[in-house]
Amino acid sequence: MRYLSQRFAMPYREVMGILTDIGTEELNHMEMICTIVHQLTRNLTVEQIKEQGFADYYVDHTTGLWPQAASGEPFSASTFQSTGDPITDLTEDMAAEERARTTYDNLLRLVKDDPEVYDVLKFLRAREVVHFQRFGEGLRIVQDHLDSRNFYAFNPAFDKKDCSCSNKTIRKNSGNCRK
C-alpha cells in the first residue's frame, strides 16, 4: 500500500510506473504468504496449536489470516511512510525492501526442512532484491532531475525554478526560490 500511495505524489512518470509495478506485485506477494500460512494451519488440531505456541492467536482469529508481525504486533498503516518527497519516499522504500529481504533470510533458516515453503520464500526474497534495485533506479532518475548544486537539498516536487521570487540573487545562485 505504501508504494501505491506514494505514486500519486511522484513528479516523474517513469518512477510512478516503478511504484505502481512494485506495489501491484507486493499485493501478489501478500496473497502468496497468506496461502502458505493457510495451508500450514488449516488442519491443525487444538493440541498442535497449543504445542506450536499458536494458542493466543487462535483465540482471537482461529486459523483465519490476520496480518501481524512475528512479535504479535498487528499491521497498521503507521508502519510505512508516504511523505510526498520523492527522495525520502524512495530511500524509505529501499530500506523497506532490505528489511523484507532480511525477514525472508530469517524465515529461510527456519524452514529448511520444508522444500515447498522454502522454494516460495526463496523466490519472494529474490523479488525483494529486484525491488531494491528498481527503487535504486527510481532514486537515480529523481536525482538526475535535481540541480547538482542542491543535491538532496530540495524536494523537486515543491521547489520549482520558475517562481516569482523577489530576491533574484537567491534564485540565480540556488536555482530555487526560498523565503
JSON list of C-alpha atoms in Angstrom, two decimals:
[
{"chain": "A", "resi": 1, "resn": "MET", "atom": "CA", "xyz": [0.00, 0.00, 0.00]},
{"chain": "A", "resi": 2, "resn": "ARG", "atom": "CA", "xyz": [2.97, 2.30, 0.65]},
{"chain": "A", "resi": 3, "resn": "TYR", "atom": "CA", "xyz": [4.15, 2.19, -2.95]},
{"chain": "A", "resi": 4, "resn": "LEU", "atom": "CA", "xyz": [0.69, 2.59, -4.43]},
{"chain": "A", "resi": 5, "resn": "SER", "atom": "CA", "xyz": [0.08, 5.60, -2.16]},
{"chain": "A", "resi": 6, "resn": "GLN", "atom": "CA", "xyz": [3.43, 7.22, -2.96]},
{"chain": "A", "resi": 7, "resn": "ARG", "atom": "CA", "xyz": [2.88, 7.10, -6.70]},
{"chain": "A", "resi": 8, "resn": "PHE", "atom": "CA", "xyz": [0.38, 9.97, -6.58]},
{"chain": "A", "resi": 9, "resn": "ALA", "atom": "CA", "xyz": [2.98, 12.48, -5.35]},
{"chain": "A", "resi": 10, "resn": "MET", "atom": "CA", "xyz": [5.76, 11.25, -7.66]},
{"chain": "A", "resi": 11, "resn": "PRO", "atom": "CA", "xyz": [6.60, 14.00, -10.18]},
{"chain": "A", "resi": 12, "resn": "TYR", "atom": "CA", "xyz": [8.23, 11.66, -12.72]},
{"chain": "A", "resi": 13, "resn": "ARG", "atom": "CA", "xyz": [6.06, 9.23, -14.70]},
{"chain": "A", "resi": 14, "resn": "GLU", "atom": "CA", "xyz": [8.77, 6.59, -15.07]},
{"chain": "A", "resi": 15, "resn": "VAL", "atom": "CA", "xyz": [9.23, 6.40, -11.29]},
{"chain": "A", "resi": 16, "resn": "MET", "atom": "CA", "xyz": [5.45, 6.48, -10.83]},
{"chain": "A", "resi": 17, "resn": "GLY", "atom": "CA", "xyz": [5.38, 3.37, -13.02]},
{"chain": "A", "resi": 18, "resn": "ILE", "atom": "CA", "xyz": [8.01, 1.66, -10.87]},
{"chain": "A", "resi": 19, "resn": "LEU", "atom": "CA", "xyz": [5.92, 2.36, -7.75]},
{"chain": "A", "resi": 20, "resn": "THR", "atom": "CA", "xyz": [2.78, 1.03, -9.46]},
{"chain": "A", "resi": 21, "resn": "ASP", "atom": "CA", "xyz": [4.51, -2.13, -10.70]},
{"chain": "A", "resi": 22, "resn": "ILE", "atom": "CA", "xyz": [6.12, -2.98, -7.39]},
{"chain": "A", "resi": 23, "resn": "GLY", "atom": "CA", "xyz": [3.02, -2.06, -5.37]},
{"chain": "A", "resi": 24, "resn": "THR", "atom": "CA", "xyz": [0.93, -4.39, -7.51]},
{"chain": "A", "resi": 25, "resn": "GLU", "atom": "CA", "xyz": [3.49, -7.17, -7.22]},
{"chain": "A", "resi": 26, "resn": "GLU", "atom": "CA", "xyz": [3.59, -6.76, -3.43]},
{"chain": "A", "resi": 27, "resn": "LEU", "atom": "CA", "xyz": [-0.15, -7.44, -3.27]},
{"chain": "A", "resi": 28, "resn": "ASN", "atom": "CA", "xyz": [0.56, -10.72, -5.03]},
{"chain": "A", "resi": 29, "resn": "HIS", "atom": "CA", "xyz": [3.31, -11.48, -2.50]},
{"chain": "A", "resi": 30, "resn": "MET", "atom": "CA", "xyz": [0.81, -10.98, 0.31]},
{"chain": "A", "resi": 31, "resn": "GLU", "atom": "CA", "xyz": [-1.50, -13.48, -1.39]},
{"chain": "A", "resi": 32, "resn": "MET", "atom": "CA", "xyz": [1.35, -16.00, -1.62]},
{"chain": "A", "resi": 33, "resn": "ILE", "atom": "CA", "xyz": [2.25, -15.62, 2.06]},
{"chain": "A", "resi": 34, "resn": "CYS", "atom": "CA", "xyz": [-1.40, -15.89, 3.11]},
{"chain": "A", "resi": 35, "resn": "THR", "atom": "CA", "xyz": [-1.74, -19.06, 1.04]},
{"chain": "A", "resi": 36, "resn": "ILE", "atom": "CA", "xyz": [1.29, -20.60, 2.73]},
{"chain": "A", "resi": 37, "resn": "VAL", "atom": "CA", "xyz": [0.05, -19.70, 6.21]},
{"chain": "A", "resi": 38, "resn": "HIS", "atom": "CA", "xyz": [-3.43, -21.03, 5.40]},
{"chain": "A", "resi": 39, "resn": "GLN", "atom": "CA", "xyz": [-2.05, -24.31, 4.06]},
{"chain": "A", "resi": 40, "resn": "LEU", "atom": "CA", "xyz": [0.19, -24.76, 7.11]},
{"chain": "A", "resi": 41, "resn": "THR", "atom": "CA", "xyz": [-2.53, -24.02, 9.68]},
{"chain": "A", "resi": 42, "resn": "ARG", "atom": "CA", "xyz": [-5.85, -25.16, 8.23]},
{"chain": "A", "resi": 43, "resn": "ASN", "atom": "CA", "xyz": [-5.70, -28.71, 9.58]},
{"chain": "A", "resi": 44, "resn": "LEU", "atom": "CA", "xyz": [-4.04, -28.13, 12.94]},
{"chain": "A", "resi": 45, "resn": "THR", "atom": "CA", "xyz": [-5.52, -29.84, 15.96]},
{"chain": "A", "resi": 46, "resn": "VAL", "atom": "CA", "xyz": [-6.05, -27.93, 19.21]},
{"chain": "A", "resi": 47, "resn": "GLU", "atom": "CA", "xyz": [-3.10, -29.86, 20.69]},
{"chain": "A", "resi": 48, "resn": "GLN", "atom": "CA", "xyz": [-0.82, -28.84, 17.81]},
{"chain": "A", "resi": 49, "resn": "ILE", "atom": "CA", "xyz": [-1.98, -25.23, 18.15]},
{"chain": "A", "resi": 50, "resn": "LYS", "atom": "CA", "xyz": [-1.01, -25.24, 21.83]},
{"chain": "A", "resi": 51, "resn": "GLU", "atom": "CA", "xyz": [2.32, -27.03, 21.21]},
{"chain": "A", "resi": 52, "resn": "GLN", "atom": "CA", "xyz": [3.33, -24.58, 18.48]},
{"chain": "A", "resi": 53, "resn": "GLY", "atom": "CA", "xyz": [2.67, -21.50, 20.65]},
{"chain": "A", "resi": 54, "resn": "PHE", "atom": "CA", "xyz": [-0.24, -20.54, 18.40]},
{"chain": "A", "resi": 55, "resn": "ALA", "atom": "CA", "xyz": [-2.92, -20.56, 21.12]},
{"chain": "A", "resi": 56, "resn": "ASP", "atom": "CA", "xyz": [-3.13, -16.79, 21.73]},
{"chain": "A", "resi": 57, "resn": "TYR", "atom": "CA", "xyz": [-3.52, -16.13, 18.03]},
{"chain": "A", "resi": 58, "resn": "TYR", "atom": "CA", "xyz": [-6.05, -18.95, 17.72]},
{"chain": "A", "resi": 59, "resn": "VAL", "atom": "CA", "xyz": [-8.24, -17.49, 20.46]},
{"chain": "A", "resi": 60, "resn": "ASP", "atom": "CA", "xyz": [-8.70, -14.25, 18.50]},
{"chain": "A", "resi": 61, "resn": "HIS", "atom": "CA", "xyz": [-8.57, -15.46, 14.90]},
{"chain": "A", "resi": 62, "resn": "THR", "atom": "CA", "xyz": [-8.96, -19.26, 14.85]},
{"chain": "A", "resi": 63, "resn": "THR", "atom": "CA", "xyz": [-6.84, -20.05, 11.78]},
{"chain": "A", "resi": 64, "resn": "GLY", "atom": "CA", "xyz": [-8.02, -17.01, 9.86]},
{"chain": "A", "resi": 65, "resn": "LEU", "atom": "CA", "xyz": [-5.36, -14.75, 8.45]},
{"chain": "A", "resi": 66, "resn": "TRP", "atom": "CA", "xyz": [-4.65, -11.61, 10.44]},
{"chain": "A", "resi": 67, "resn": "PRO", "atom": "CA", "xyz": [-1.64, -9.60, 9.29]},
{"chain": "A", "resi": 68, "resn": "GLN", "atom": "CA", "xyz": [0.78, -9.11, 12.17]},
{"chain": "A", "resi": 69, "resn": "ALA", "atom": "CA", "xyz": [4.49, -9.21, 12.92]},
{"chain": "A", "resi": 70, "resn": "ALA", "atom": "CA", "xyz": [6.05, -12.31, 14.40]},
{"chain": "A", "resi": 71, "resn": "SER", "atom": "CA", "xyz": [6.07, -10.44, 17.71]},
{"chain": "A", "resi": 72, "resn": "GLY", "atom": "CA", "xyz": [2.26, -10.23, 17.58]},
{"chain": "A", "resi": 73, "resn": "GLU", "atom": "CA", "xyz": [2.08, -6.54, 16.65]},
{"chain": "A", "resi": 74, "resn": "PRO", "atom": "CA", "xyz": [-0.89, -6.18, 14.26]},
{"chain": "A", "resi": 75, "resn": "PHE", "atom": "CA", "xyz": [-0.44, -4.49, 10.91]},
{"chain": "A", "resi": 76, "resn": "SER", "atom": "CA", "xyz": [-1.07, -0.78, 10.87]},
{"chain": "A", "resi": 77, "resn": "ALA", "atom": "CA", "xyz": [-0.69, 1.79, 8.12]},
{"chain": "A", "resi": 78, "resn": "SER", "atom": "CA", "xyz": [1.57, 3.66, 10.54]},
{"chain": "A", "resi": 79, "resn": "THR", "atom": "CA", "xyz": [4.30, 1.11, 9.76]},
{"chain": "A", "resi": 80, "resn": "PHE", "atom": "CA", "xyz": [5.04, 2.71, 6.42]},
{"chain": "A", "resi": 81, "resn": "GLN", "atom": "CA", "xyz": [5.76, 6.20, 5.23]},
{"chain": "A", "resi": 82, "resn": "SER", "atom": "CA", "xyz": [4.46, 8.32, 2.40]},
{"chain": "A", "resi": 83, "resn": "THR", "atom": "CA", "xyz": [5.85, 11.84, 2.70]},
{"chain": "A", "resi": 84, "resn": "GLY", "atom": "CA", "xyz": [5.30, 13.20, -0.80]},
{"chain": "A", "resi": 85, "resn": "ASP", "atom": "CA", "xyz": [9.04, 13.86, -1.10]},
{"chain": "A", "resi": 86, "resn": "PRO", "atom": "CA", "xyz": [10.42, 11.57, -3.83]},
{"chain": "A", "resi": 87, "resn": "ILE", "atom": "CA", "xyz": [13.90, 11.26, -2.32]},
{"chain": "A", "resi": 88, "resn": "THR", "atom": "CA", "xyz": [12.60, 10.49, 1.17]},
{"chain": "A", "resi": 89, "resn": "ASP", "atom": "CA", "xyz": [9.98, 8.03, -0.08]},
{"chain": "A", "resi": 90, "resn": "LEU", "atom": "CA", "xyz": [12.32, 6.11, -2.41]},
{"chain": "A", "resi": 91, "resn": "THR", "atom": "CA", "xyz": [15.03, 5.89, 0.24]},
{"chain": "A", "resi": 92, "resn": "GLU", "atom": "CA", "xyz": [12.45, 4.58, 2.72]},
{"chain": "A", "resi": 93, "resn": "ASP", "atom": "CA", "xyz": [11.24, 2.10, 0.08]},
{"chain": "A", "resi": 94, "resn": "MET", "atom": "CA", "xyz": [14.76, 0.78, -0.44]},
{"chain": "A", "resi": 95, "resn": "ALA", "atom": "CA", "xyz": [15.15, 0.31, 3.32]},
{"chain": "A", "resi": 96, "resn": "ALA", "atom": "CA", "xyz": [11.78, -1.49, 3.50]},
{"chain": "A", "resi": 97, "resn": "GLU", "atom": "CA", "xyz": [12.86, -3.91, 0.77]},
{"chain": "A", "resi": 98, "resn": "GLU", "atom": "CA", "xyz": [16.09, -4.63, 2.64]},
{"chain": "A", "resi": 99, "resn": "ARG", "atom": "CA", "xyz": [14.14, -5.28, 5.87]},
{"chain": "A", "resi": 100, "resn": "ALA", "atom": "CA", "xyz": [11.87, -7.64, 3.94]},
{"chain": "A", "resi": 101, "resn": "ARG", "atom": "CA", "xyz": [14.89, -9.45, 2.48]},
{"chain": "A", "resi": 102, "resn": "THR", "atom": "CA", "xyz": [16.29, -9.89, 5.99]},
{"chain": "A", "resi": 103, "resn": "THR", "atom": "CA", "xyz": [12.95, -11.28, 7.17]},
{"chain": "A", "resi": 104, "resn": "TYR", "atom": "CA", "xyz": [12.94, -13.79, 4.31]},
{"chain": "A", "resi": 105, "resn": "ASP", "atom": "CA", "xyz": [16.55, -14.74, 5.11]},
{"chain": "A", "resi": 106, "resn": "ASN", "atom": "CA", "xyz": [15.49, -15.46, 8.70]},
{"chain": "A", "resi": 107, "resn": "LEU", "atom": "CA", "xyz": [12.42, -17.42, 7.61]},
{"chain": "A", "resi": 108, "resn": "LEU", "atom": "CA", "xyz": [14.52, -19.49, 5.21]},
{"chain": "A", "resi": 109, "resn": "ARG", "atom": "CA", "xyz": [16.78, -20.51, 8.09]},
{"chain": "A", "resi": 110, "resn": "LEU", "atom": "CA", "xyz": [13.71, -21.76, 9.96]},
{"chain": "A", "resi": 111, "resn": "VAL", "atom": "CA", "xyz": [12.03, -23.76, 7.17]},
{"chain": "A", "resi": 112, "resn": "LYS", "atom": "CA", "xyz": [14.92, -25.61, 5.53]},
{"chain": "A", "resi": 113, "resn": "ASP", "atom": "CA", "xyz": [13.15, -28.94, 6.08]},
{"chain": "A", "resi": 114, "resn": "ASP", "atom": "CA", "xyz": [10.06, -27.95, 4.07]},
{"chain": "A", "resi": 115, "resn": "PRO", "atom": "CA", "xyz": [11.07, -27.55, 0.41]},
{"chain": "A", "resi": 116, "resn": "GLU", "atom": "CA", "xyz": [7.63, -26.34, -0.74]},
{"chain": "A", "resi": 117, "resn": "VAL", "atom": "CA", "xyz": [7.68, -23.42, 1.71]},
{"chain": "A", "resi": 118, "resn": "TYR", "atom": "CA", "xyz": [11.42, -22.87, 1.28]},
{"chain": "A", "resi": 119, "resn": "ASP", "atom": "CA", "xyz": [11.19, -22.51, -2.51]},
{"chain": "A", "resi": 120, "resn": "VAL", "atom": "CA", "xyz": [8.38, -19.95, -2.34]},
{"chain": "A", "resi": 121, "resn": "LEU", "atom": "CA", "xyz": [10.18, -17.90, 0.31]},
{"chain": "A", "resi": 122, "resn": "LYS", "atom": "CA", "xyz": [13.40, -18.04, -1.70]},
{"chain": "A", "resi": 123, "resn": "PHE", "atom": "CA", "xyz": [11.51, -16.69, -4.73]},
{"chain": "A", "resi": 124, "resn": "LEU", "atom": "CA", "xyz": [9.99, -13.89, -2.63]},
{"chain": "A", "resi": 125, "resn": "ARG", "atom": "CA", "xyz": [13.40, -12.98, -1.20]},
{"chain": "A", "resi": 126, "resn": "ALA", "atom": "CA", "xyz": [14.80, -12.70, -4.73]},
{"chain": "A", "resi": 127, "resn": "ARG", "atom": "CA", "xyz": [11.97, -10.33, -5.65]},
{"chain": "A", "resi": 128, "resn": "GLU", "atom": "CA", "xyz": [12.84, -8.09, -2.68]},
{"chain": "A", "resi": 129, "resn": "VAL", "atom": "CA", "xyz": [16.35, -7.76, -4.12]},
{"chain": "A", "resi": 130, "resn": "VAL", "atom": "CA", "xyz": [14.90, -6.82, -7.51]},
{"chain": "A", "resi": 131, "resn": "HIS", "atom": "CA", "xyz": [12.56, -4.28, -5.88]},
{"chain": "A", "resi": 132, "resn": "PHE", "atom": "CA", "xyz": [15.50, -2.73, -4.02]},
{"chain": "A", "resi": 133, "resn": "GLN", "atom": "CA", "xyz": [17.36, -2.37, -7.32]},
{"chain": "A", "resi": 134, "resn": "ARG", "atom": "CA", "xyz": [14.35, -0.89, -9.12]},
{"chain": "A", "resi": 135, "resn": "PHE", "atom": "CA", "xyz": [13.81, 1.66, -6.34]},
{"chain": "A", "resi": 136, "resn": "GLY", "atom": "CA", "xyz": [17.50, 2.49, -6.67]},
{"chain": "A", "resi": 137, "resn": "GLU", "atom": "CA", "xyz": [16.90, 3.14, -10.39]},
{"chain": "A", "resi": 138, "resn": "GLY", "atom": "CA", "xyz": [13.95, 5.34, -9.45]},
{"chain": "A", "resi": 139, "resn": "LEU", "atom": "CA", "xyz": [16.07, 7.29, -6.99]},
{"chain": "A", "resi": 140, "resn": "ARG", "atom": "CA", "xyz": [18.70, 7.80, -9.70]},
{"chain": "A", "resi": 141, "resn": "ILE", "atom": "CA", "xyz": [16.02, 9.16, -12.05]},
{"chain": "A", "resi": 142, "resn": "VAL", "atom": "CA", "xyz": [14.88, 11.63, -9.38]},
{"chain": "A", "resi": 143, "resn": "GLN", "atom": "CA", "xyz": [18.47, 12.63, -8.63]},
{"chain": "A", "resi": 144, "resn": "ASP", "atom": "CA", "xyz": [19.16, 13.20, -12.32]},
{"chain": "A", "resi": 145, "resn": "HIS", "atom": "CA", "xyz": [16.40, 15.84, -12.30]},
{"chain": "A", "resi": 146, "resn": "LEU", "atom": "CA", "xyz": [17.98, 17.72, -9.40]},
{"chain": "A", "resi": 147, "resn": "ASP", "atom": "CA", "xyz": [20.21, 20.75, -9.66]},
{"chain": "A", "resi": 148, "resn": "SER", "atom": "CA", "xyz": [23.63, 19.27, -8.83]},
{"chain": "A", "resi": 149, "resn": "ARG", "atom": "CA", "xyz": [24.48, 22.22, -6.58]},
{"chain": "A", "resi": 150, "resn": "ASN", "atom": "CA", "xyz": [21.49, 21.36, -4.40]},
{"chain": "A", "resi": 151, "resn": "PHE", "atom": "CA", "xyz": [21.77, 17.59, -4.46]},
{"chain": "A", "resi": 152, "resn": "TYR", "atom": "CA", "xyz": [19.40, 16.19, -1.80]},
{"chain": "A", "resi": 153, "resn": "ALA", "atom": "CA", "xyz": [18.67, 19.69, -0.52]},
{"chain": "A", "resi": 154, "resn": "PHE", "atom": "CA", "xyz": [15.34, 20.40, -2.16]},
{"chain": "A", "resi": 155, "resn": "ASN", "atom": "CA", "xyz": [12.20, 18.50, -2.99]},
{"chain": "A", "resi": 156, "resn": "PRO", "atom": "CA", "xyz": [11.82, 18.72, -6.80]},
{"chain": "A", "resi": 157, "resn": "ALA", "atom": "CA", "xyz": [8.06, 18.43, -6.47]},
{"chain": "A", "resi": 158, "resn": "PHE", "atom": "CA", "xyz": [7.80, 21.65, -4.43]},
{"chain": "A", "resi": 159, "resn": "ASP", "atom": "CA", "xyz": [10.92, 23.70, -5.09]},
{"chain": "A", "resi": 160, "resn": "LYS", "atom": "CA", "xyz": [10.44, 24.96, -8.64]},
{"chain": "A", "resi": 161, "resn": "LYS", "atom": "CA", "xyz": [12.84, 27.20, -10.54]},
{"chain": "A", "resi": 162, "resn": "ASP", "atom": "CA", "xyz": [10.03, 29.18, -12.13]},
{"chain": "A", "resi": 163, "resn": "CYS", "atom": "CA", "xyz": [8.58, 31.25, -9.33]},
{"chain": "A", "resi": 164, "resn": "SER", "atom": "CA", "xyz": [8.25, 34.93, -8.62]},
{"chain": "A", "resi": 165, "resn": "CYS", "atom": "CA", "xyz": [10.97, 35.14, -6.04]},
{"chain": "A", "resi": 166, "resn": "SER", "atom": "CA", "xyz": [11.75, 38.75, -5.14]},
{"chain": "A", "resi": 167, "resn": "ASN", "atom": "CA", "xyz": [15.39, 38.03, -4.33]},
{"chain": "A", "resi": 168, "resn": "LYS", "atom": "CA", "xyz": [16.91, 37.27, -7.75]},
{"chain": "A", "resi": 169, "resn": "THR", "atom": "CA", "xyz": [20.33, 36.59, -6.21]},
{"chain": "A", "resi": 170, "resn": "ILE", "atom": "CA", "xyz": [18.96, 33.65, -4.21]},
{"chain": "A", "resi": 171, "resn": "ARG", "atom": "CA", "xyz": [17.12, 32.33, -7.24]},
{"chain": "A", "resi": 172, "resn": "LYS", "atom": "CA", "xyz": [20.12, 32.74, -9.56]},
{"chain": "A", "resi": 173, "resn": "ASN", "atom": "CA", "xyz": [22.60, 31.12, -7.15]},
{"chain": "A", "resi": 174, "resn": "SER", "atom": "CA", "xyz": [20.45, 28.25, -5.93]},
{"chain": "A", "resi": 175, "resn": "GLY", "atom": "CA", "xyz": [18.15, 27.56, -8.84]},
{"chain": "A", "resi": 176, "resn": "ASN", "atom": "CA", "xyz": [15.31, 27.53, -6.32]},
{"chain": "A", "resi": 177, "resn": "CYS", "atom": "CA", "xyz": [13.15, 30.12, -4.65]},
{"chain": "A", "resi": 178, "resn": "ARG", "atom": "CA", "xyz": [13.37, 30.33, -0.90]},
{"chain": "A", "resi": 179, "resn": "LYS", "atom": "CA", "xyz": [11.91, 32.79, 1.54]}
]
